[in-house]
mmCIF file of C-alpha atoms in Angstrom:
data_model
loop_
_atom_site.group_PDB
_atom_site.id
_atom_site.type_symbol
_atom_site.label_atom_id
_atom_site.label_comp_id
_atom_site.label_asym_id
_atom_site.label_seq_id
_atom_site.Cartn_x
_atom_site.Cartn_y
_atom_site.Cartn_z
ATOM 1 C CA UNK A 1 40.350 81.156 118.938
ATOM 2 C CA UNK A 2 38.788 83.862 121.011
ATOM 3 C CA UNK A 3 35.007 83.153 122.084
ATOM 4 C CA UNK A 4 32.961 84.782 124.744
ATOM 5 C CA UNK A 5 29.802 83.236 125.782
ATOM 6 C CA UNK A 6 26.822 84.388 127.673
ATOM 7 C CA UNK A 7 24.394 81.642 127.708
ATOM 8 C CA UNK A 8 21.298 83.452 128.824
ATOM 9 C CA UNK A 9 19.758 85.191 126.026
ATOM 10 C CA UNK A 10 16.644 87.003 128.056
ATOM 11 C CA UNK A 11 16.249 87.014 132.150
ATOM 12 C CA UNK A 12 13.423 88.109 134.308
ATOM 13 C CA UNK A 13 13.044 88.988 137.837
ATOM 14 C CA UNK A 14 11.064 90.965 140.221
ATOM 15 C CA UNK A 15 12.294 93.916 141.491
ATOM 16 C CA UNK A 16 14.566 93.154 145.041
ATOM 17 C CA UNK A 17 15.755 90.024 143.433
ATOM 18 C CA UNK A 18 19.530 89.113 142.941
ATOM 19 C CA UNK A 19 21.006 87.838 139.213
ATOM 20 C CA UNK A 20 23.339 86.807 138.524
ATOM 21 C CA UNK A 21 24.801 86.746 134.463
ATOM 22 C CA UNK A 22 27.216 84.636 133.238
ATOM 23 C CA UNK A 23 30.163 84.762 131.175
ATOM 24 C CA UNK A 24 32.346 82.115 130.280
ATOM 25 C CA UNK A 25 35.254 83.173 127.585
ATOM 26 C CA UNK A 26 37.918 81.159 125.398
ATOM 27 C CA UNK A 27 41.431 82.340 124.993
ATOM 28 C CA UNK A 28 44.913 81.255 124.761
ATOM 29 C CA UNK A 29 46.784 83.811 125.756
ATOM 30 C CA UNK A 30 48.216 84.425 129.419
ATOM 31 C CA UNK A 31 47.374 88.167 129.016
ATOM 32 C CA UNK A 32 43.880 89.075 128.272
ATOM 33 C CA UNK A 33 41.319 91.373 129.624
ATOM 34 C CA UNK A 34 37.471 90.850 130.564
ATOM 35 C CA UNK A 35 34.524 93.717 130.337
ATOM 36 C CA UNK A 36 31.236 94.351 131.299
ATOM 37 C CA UNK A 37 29.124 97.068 129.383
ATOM 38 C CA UNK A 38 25.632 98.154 129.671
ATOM 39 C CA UNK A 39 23.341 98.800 126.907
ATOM 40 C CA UNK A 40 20.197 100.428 128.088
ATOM 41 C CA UNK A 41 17.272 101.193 125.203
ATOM 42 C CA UNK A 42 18.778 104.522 124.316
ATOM 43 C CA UNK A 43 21.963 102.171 123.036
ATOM 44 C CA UNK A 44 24.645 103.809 124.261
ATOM 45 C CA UNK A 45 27.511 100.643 125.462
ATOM 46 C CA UNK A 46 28.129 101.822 129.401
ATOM 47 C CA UNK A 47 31.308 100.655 130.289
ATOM 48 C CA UNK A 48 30.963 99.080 133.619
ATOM 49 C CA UNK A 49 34.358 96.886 134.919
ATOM 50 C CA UNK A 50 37.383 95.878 133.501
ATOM 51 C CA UNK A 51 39.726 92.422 135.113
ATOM 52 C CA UNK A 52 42.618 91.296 133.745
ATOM 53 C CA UNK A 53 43.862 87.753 133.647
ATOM 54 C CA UNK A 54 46.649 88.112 136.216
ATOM 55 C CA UNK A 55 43.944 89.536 139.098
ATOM 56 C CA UNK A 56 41.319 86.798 140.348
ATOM 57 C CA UNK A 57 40.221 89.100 143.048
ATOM 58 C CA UNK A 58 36.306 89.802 143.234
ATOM 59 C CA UNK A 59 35.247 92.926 142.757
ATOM 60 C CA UNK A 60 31.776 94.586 144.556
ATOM 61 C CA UNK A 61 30.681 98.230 143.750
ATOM 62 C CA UNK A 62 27.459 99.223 145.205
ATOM 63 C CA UNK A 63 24.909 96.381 144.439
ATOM 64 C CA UNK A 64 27.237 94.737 141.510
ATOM 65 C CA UNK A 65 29.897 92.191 141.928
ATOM 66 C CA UNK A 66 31.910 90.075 139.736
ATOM 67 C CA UNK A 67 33.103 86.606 140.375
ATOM 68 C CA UNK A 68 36.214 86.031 137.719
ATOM 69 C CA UNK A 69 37.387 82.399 137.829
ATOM 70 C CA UNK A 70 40.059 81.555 135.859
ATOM 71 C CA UNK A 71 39.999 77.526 136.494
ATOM 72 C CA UNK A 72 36.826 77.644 135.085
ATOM 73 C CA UNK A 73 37.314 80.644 132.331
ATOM 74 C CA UNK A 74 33.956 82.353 134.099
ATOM 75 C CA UNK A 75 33.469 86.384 134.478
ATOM 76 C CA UNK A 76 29.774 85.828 135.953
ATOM 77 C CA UNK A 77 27.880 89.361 137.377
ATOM 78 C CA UNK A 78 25.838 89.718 140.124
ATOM 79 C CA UNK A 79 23.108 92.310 140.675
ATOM 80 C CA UNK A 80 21.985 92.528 144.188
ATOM 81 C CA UNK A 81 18.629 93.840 144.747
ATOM 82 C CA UNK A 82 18.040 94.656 141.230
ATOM 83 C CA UNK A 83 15.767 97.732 140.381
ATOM 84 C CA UNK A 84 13.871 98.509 137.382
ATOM 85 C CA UNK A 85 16.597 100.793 136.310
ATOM 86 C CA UNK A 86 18.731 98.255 135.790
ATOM 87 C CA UNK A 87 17.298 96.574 132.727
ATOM 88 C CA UNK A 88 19.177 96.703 129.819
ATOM 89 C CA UNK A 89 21.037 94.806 127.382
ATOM 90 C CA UNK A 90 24.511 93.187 129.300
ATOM 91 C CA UNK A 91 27.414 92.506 127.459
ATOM 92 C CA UNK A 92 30.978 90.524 128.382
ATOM 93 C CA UNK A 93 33.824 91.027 126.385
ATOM 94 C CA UNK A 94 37.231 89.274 125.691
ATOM 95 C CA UNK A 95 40.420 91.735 124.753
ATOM 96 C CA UNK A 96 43.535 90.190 123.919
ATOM 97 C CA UNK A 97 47.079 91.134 122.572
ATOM 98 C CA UNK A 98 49.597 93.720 123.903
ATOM 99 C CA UNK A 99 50.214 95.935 121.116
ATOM 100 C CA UNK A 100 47.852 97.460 118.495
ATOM 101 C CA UNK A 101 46.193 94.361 117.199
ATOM 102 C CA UNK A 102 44.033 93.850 120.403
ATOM 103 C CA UNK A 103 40.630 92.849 119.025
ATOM 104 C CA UNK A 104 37.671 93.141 120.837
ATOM 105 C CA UNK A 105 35.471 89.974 121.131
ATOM 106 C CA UNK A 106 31.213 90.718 122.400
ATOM 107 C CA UNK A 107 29.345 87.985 123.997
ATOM 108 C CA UNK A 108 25.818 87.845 121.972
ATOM 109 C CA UNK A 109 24.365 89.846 125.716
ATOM 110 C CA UNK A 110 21.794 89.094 127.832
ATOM 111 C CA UNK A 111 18.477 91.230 128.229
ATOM 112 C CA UNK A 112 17.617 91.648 131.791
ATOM 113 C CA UNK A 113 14.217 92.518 132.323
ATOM 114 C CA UNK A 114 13.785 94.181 135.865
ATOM 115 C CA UNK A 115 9.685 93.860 136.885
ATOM 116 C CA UNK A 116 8.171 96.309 139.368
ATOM 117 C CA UNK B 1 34.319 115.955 128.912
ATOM 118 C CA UNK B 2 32.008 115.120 125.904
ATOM 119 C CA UNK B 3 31.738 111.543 124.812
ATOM 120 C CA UNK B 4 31.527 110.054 121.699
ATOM 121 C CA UNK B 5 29.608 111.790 119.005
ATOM 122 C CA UNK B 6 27.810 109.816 116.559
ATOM 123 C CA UNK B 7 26.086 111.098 113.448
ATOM 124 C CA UNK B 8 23.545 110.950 111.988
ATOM 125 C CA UNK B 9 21.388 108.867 114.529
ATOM 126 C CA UNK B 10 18.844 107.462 112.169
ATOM 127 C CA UNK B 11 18.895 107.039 108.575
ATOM 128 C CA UNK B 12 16.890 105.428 105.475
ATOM 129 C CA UNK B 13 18.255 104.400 102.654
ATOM 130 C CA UNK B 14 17.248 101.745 99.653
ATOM 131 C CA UNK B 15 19.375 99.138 98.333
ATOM 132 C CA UNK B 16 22.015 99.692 95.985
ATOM 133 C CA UNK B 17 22.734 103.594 97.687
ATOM 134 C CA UNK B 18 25.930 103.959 99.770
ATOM 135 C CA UNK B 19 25.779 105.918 102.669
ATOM 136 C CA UNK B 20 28.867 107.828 104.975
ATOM 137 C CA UNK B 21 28.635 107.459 108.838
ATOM 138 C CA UNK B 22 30.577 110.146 111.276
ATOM 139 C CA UNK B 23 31.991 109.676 114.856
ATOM 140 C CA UNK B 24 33.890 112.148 116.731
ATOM 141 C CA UNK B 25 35.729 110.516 119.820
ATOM 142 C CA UNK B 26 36.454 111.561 123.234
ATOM 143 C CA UNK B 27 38.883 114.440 122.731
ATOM 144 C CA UNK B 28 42.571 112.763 123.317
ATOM 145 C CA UNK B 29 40.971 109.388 122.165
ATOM 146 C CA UNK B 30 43.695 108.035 119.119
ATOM 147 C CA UNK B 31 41.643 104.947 118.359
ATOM 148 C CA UNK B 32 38.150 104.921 117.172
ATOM 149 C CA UNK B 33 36.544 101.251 116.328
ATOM 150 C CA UNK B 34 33.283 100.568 114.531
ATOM 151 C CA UNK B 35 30.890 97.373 114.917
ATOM 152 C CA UNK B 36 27.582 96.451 113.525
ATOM 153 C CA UNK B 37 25.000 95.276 116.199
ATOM 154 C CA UNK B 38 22.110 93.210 115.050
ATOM 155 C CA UNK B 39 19.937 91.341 116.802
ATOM 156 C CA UNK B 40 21.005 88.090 115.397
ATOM 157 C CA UNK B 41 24.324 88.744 115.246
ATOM 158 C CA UNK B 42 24.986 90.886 117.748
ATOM 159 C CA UNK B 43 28.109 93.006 117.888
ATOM 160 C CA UNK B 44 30.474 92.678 115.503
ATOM 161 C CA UNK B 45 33.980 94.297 115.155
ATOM 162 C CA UNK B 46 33.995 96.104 111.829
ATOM 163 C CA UNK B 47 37.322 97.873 111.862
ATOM 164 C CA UNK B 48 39.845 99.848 114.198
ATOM 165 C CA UNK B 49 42.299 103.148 113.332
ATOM 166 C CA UNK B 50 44.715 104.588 115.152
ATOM 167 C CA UNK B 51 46.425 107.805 113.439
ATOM 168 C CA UNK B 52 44.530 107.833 110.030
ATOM 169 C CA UNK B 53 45.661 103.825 110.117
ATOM 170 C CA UNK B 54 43.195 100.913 109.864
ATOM 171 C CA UNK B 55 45.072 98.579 112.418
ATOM 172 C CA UNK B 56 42.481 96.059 112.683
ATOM 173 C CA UNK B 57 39.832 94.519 110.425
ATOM 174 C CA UNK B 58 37.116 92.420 111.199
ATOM 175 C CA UNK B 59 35.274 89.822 108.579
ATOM 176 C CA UNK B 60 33.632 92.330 106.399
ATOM 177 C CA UNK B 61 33.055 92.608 102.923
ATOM 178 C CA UNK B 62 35.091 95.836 100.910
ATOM 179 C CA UNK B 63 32.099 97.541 100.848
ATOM 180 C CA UNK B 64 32.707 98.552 104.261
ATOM 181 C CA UNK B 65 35.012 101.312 104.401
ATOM 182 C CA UNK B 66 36.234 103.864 106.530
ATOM 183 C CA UNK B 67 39.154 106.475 107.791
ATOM 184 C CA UNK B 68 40.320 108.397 110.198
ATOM 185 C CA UNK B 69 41.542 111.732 110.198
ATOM 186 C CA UNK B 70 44.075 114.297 111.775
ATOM 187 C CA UNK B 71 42.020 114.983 114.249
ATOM 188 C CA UNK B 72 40.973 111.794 114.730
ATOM 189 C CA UNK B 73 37.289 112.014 114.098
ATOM 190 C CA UNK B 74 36.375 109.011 111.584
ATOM 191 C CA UNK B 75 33.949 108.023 108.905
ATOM 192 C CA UNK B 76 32.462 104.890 107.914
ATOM 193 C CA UNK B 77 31.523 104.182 104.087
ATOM 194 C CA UNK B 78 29.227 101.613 103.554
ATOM 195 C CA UNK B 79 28.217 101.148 99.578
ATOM 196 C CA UNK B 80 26.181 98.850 97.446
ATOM 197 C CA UNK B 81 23.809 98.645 100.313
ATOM 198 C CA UNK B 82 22.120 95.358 100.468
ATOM 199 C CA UNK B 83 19.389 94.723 102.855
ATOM 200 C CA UNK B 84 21.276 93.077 105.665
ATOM 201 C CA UNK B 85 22.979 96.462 106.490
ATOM 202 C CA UNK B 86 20.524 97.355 108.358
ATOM 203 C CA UNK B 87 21.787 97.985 111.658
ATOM 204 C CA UNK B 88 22.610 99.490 114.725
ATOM 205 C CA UNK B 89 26.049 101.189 114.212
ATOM 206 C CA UNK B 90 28.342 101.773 116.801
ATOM 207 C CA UNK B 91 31.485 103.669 117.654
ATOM 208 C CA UNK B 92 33.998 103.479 120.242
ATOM 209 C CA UNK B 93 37.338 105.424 121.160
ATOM 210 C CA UNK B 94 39.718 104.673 123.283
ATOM 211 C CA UNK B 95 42.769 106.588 124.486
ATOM 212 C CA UNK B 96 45.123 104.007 122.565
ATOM 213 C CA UNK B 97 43.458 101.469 121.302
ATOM 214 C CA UNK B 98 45.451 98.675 123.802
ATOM 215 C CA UNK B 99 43.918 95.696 124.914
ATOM 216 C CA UNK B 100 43.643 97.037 128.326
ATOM 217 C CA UNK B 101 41.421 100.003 127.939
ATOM 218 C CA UNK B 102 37.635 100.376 127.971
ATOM 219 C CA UNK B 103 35.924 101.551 125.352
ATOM 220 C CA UNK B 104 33.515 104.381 125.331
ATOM 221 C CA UNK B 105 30.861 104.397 122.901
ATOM 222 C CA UNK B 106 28.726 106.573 121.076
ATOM 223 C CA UNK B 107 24.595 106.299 120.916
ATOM 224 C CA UNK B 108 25.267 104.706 117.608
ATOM 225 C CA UNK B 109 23.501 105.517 113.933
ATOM 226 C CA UNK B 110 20.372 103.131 113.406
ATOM 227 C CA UNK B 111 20.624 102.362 109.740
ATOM 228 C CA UNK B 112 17.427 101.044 107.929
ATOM 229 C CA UNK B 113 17.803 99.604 103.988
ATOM 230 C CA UNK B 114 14.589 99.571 102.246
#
């Protein structure tokens, strides 16, 4: 069965400070995809990165960065220099199947709480 | 290019009242997919549609309806509301609905059961 997990309900750090969230996912098919999304207060879901399972590359854009690690089913993210802007609600996500019965699978998030 | 269109954004209802939700996609988005986000439960997949077809369900009870329609704006039903609908509810589009694509969401509609 398809489970994502992100372990870390509530993080806080000091403005400047790297964090990094973790995501480790359950699946067993060979072809899935893996998502970030940002929910700041207002609620709106940001989309922020998609991986699928066949690319193990890292990928850095501006101060974020995501580690996917297949041999140990991780998608962790990395905020370097984090700024108060970036608190919000973080969400991974597991999407699997190839033809109009994907389904969607949320991690429970994890609040990041960005102190000036 | 507008986003996702949710509406109404708050609403009050008592238990026992059914209520109709609205969501108007990304234009060229064919699949719009609903979820429930509490704070205990956190997001949960409701259902998807994809030409005025529910392709996907989640683990819902029947009182949770919806459908989609040509233009491929959809509605959510939710009757017989019992206190535990009260929730943030979300909608999402996507071009096609495959596994591969992001979704975009809308601000959602904060439902409150008194």
């Amino acid at each position: 069965a398809q489970k994502v997990t992100q372990a870390q309900t509530e993080i806080s750090v000091v403005e400047k400070e790297d964090v990094t969230l973790d995501c480790v996912y359950e699946t067993r098919d060979t072809t899935y995809y893996l998502f970030w999304y940002k929910q700041p207060p207002s609620g709106e879901l940001v989309f922020l990165i998609r991986r699928n399972s066949f690319d193990e590359q890292n990928e850095i854009s501006g101060r974020y960065s995501w580690n996917f690690q297949k041999s140990t089913s991780s998608f962790n993210f990395t905020i370097t220099a984090s700024q108060v802007v970036d608190s919000a609600v973080y969400f991974c996500a597991l999407s699997e199947g190839t033809s109009g019965t994907y389904k969607y699978i949320f991690g429970t998030g994890t609040r990041l709480k960005v102190l000036a | 290019k507008a986003g996702v269109t949710q509406t109404p954004r708050y609403l009050i209802k008592t238990r026992g009242q059914q209520v109709t939700l609205s969501c108007s996609p990304i234009s060229g988005h064919r699949s719009v997919s609903w979820y429930q986000q509490t704070p205990g439960q956190g997001l949960q997949f409701l259902f998807e549609y994809f030409s005025e077809t529910q392709r996907n369900k989640g683990n819902f009870p029947g009182r949770f309806s919806g459908r989609q329609f040509s233009n491929s704006r959809s509605e959510m039903n939710v009757s017989t509301l019992e206190l535990g609908d009260s929730a943030l509810y979300l909608c999402a589009s996507s071009l096609d609905g495959l596994s591969n694509q992001p979704q975009h969401f809308g601000d959602g509609t904060r439902l409150s059961i008194l």
